JSON list of C-alpha atoms in Angstrom, two decimals:
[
{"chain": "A", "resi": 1111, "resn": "UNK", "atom": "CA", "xyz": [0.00, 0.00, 0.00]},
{"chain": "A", "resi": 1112, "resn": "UNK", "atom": "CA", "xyz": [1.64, 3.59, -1.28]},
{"chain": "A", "resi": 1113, "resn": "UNK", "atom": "CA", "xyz": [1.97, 5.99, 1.41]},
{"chain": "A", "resi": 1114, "resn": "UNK", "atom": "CA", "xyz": [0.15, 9.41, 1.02]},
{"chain": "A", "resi": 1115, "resn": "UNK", "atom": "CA", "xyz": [3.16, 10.95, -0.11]},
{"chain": "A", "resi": 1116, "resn": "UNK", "atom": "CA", "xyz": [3.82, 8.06, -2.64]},
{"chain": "A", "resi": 1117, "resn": "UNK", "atom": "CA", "xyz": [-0.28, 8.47, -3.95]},
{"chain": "A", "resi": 1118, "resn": "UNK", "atom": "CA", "xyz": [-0.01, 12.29, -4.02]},
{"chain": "A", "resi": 1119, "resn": "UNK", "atom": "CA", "xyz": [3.34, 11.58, -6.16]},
{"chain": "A", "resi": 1120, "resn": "UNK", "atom": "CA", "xyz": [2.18, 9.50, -8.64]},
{"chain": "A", "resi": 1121, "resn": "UNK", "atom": "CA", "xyz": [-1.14, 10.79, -9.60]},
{"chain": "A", "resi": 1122, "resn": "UNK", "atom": "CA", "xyz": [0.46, 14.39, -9.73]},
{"chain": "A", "resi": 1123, "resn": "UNK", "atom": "CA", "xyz": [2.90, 12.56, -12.13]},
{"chain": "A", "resi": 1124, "resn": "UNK", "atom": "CA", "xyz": [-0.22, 10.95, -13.88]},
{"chain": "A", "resi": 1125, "resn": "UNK", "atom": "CA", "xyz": [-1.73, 14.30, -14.24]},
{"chain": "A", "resi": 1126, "resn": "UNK", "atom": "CA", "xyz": [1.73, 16.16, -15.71]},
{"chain": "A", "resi": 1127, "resn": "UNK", "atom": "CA", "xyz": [2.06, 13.17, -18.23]},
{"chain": "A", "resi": 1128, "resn": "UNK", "atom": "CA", "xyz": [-1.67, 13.67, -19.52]},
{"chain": "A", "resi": 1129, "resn": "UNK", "atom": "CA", "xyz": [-1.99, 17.26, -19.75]},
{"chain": "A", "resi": 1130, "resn": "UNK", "atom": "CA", "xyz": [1.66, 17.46, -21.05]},
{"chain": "A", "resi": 1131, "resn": "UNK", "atom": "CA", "xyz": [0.01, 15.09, -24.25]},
{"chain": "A", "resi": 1132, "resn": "UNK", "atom": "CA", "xyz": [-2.83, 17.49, -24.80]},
{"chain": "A", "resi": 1133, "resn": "UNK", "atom": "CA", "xyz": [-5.71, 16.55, -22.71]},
{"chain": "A", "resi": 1134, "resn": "UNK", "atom": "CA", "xyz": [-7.97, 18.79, -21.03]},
{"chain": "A", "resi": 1135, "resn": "UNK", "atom": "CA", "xyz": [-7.02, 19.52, -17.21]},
{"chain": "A", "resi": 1136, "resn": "UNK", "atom": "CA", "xyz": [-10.75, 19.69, -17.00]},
{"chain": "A", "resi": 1137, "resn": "UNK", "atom": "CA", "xyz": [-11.49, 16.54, -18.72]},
{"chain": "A", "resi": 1138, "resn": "UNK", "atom": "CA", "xyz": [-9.46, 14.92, -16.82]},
{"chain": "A", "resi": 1139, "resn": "UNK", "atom": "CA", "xyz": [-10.10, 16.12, -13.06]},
{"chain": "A", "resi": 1140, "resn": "UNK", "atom": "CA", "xyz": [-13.87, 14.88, -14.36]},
{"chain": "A", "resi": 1141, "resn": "UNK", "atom": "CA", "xyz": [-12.86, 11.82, -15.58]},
{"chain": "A", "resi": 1142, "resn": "UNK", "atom": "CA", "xyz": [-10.35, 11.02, -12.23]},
{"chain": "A", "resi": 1143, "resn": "UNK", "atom": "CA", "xyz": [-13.68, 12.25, -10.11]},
{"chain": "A", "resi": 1144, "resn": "UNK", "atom": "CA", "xyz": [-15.63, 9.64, -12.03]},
{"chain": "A", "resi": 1145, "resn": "UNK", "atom": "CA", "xyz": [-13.35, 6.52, -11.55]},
{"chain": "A", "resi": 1146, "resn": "UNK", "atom": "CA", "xyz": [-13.33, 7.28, -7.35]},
{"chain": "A", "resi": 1147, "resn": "UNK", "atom": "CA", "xyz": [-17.26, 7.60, -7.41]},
{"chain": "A", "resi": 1148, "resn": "UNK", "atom": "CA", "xyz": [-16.97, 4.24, -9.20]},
{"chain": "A", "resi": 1149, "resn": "UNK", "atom": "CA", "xyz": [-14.48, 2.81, -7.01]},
{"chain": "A", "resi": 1150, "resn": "UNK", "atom": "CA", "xyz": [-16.53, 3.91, -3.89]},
{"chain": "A", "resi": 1151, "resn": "UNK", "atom": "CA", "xyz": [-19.84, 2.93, -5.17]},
{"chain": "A", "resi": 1152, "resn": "UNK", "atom": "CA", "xyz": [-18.49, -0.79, -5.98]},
{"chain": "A", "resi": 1153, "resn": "UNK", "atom": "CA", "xyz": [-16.85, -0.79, -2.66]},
{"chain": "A", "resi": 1154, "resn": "UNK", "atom": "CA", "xyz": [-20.19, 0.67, -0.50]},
{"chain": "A", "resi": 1155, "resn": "UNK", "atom": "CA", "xyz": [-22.05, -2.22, -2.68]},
{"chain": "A", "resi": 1156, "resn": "UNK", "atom": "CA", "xyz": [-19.77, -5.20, -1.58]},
{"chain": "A", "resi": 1157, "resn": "UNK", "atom": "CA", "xyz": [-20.16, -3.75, 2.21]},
{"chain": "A", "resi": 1158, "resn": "UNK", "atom": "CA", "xyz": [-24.01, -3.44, 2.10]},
{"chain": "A", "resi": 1159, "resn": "UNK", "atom": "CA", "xyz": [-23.98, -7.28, 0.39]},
{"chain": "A", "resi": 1160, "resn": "UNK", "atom": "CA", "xyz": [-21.83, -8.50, 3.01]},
{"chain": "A", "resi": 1161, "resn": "UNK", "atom": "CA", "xyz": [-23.19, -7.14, 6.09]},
{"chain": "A", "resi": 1162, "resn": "UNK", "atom": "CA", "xyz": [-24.45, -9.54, 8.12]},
{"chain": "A", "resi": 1163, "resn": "UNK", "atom": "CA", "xyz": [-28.45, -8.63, 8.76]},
{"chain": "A", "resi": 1164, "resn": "UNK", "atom": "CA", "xyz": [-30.04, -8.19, 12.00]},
{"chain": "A", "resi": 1165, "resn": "UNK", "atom": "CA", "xyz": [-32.95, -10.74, 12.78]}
]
């Protein structure tokens, strides 16, 4: 698991290398906000599947 250091790191390196090949800052701040709403959704799914129900 990256540290928060590491993370910050390589998605500001992530970012550089896009923008730096033409894309939209814009476009791609919405698209990075999109995969975490994604990534949290799935994740908030698999906990409310998994939790064990109250009788």
């Amino acid at each position: 698991m990256a540290t928060r250091e590491q993370f910050a790191e390589q998605l500001h390196t992530l970012i550089k290398t896009f923008t730096q090949d033409g894309v939209d800052p814009i476009d791609l701040a919405n698209e990075l906000q999109d995969q975490v709403n994604v990534f949290i959704g799935q994740h908030n799914l698999e906990y409310e599947l998994y939790r064990p129900t109250q009788s």
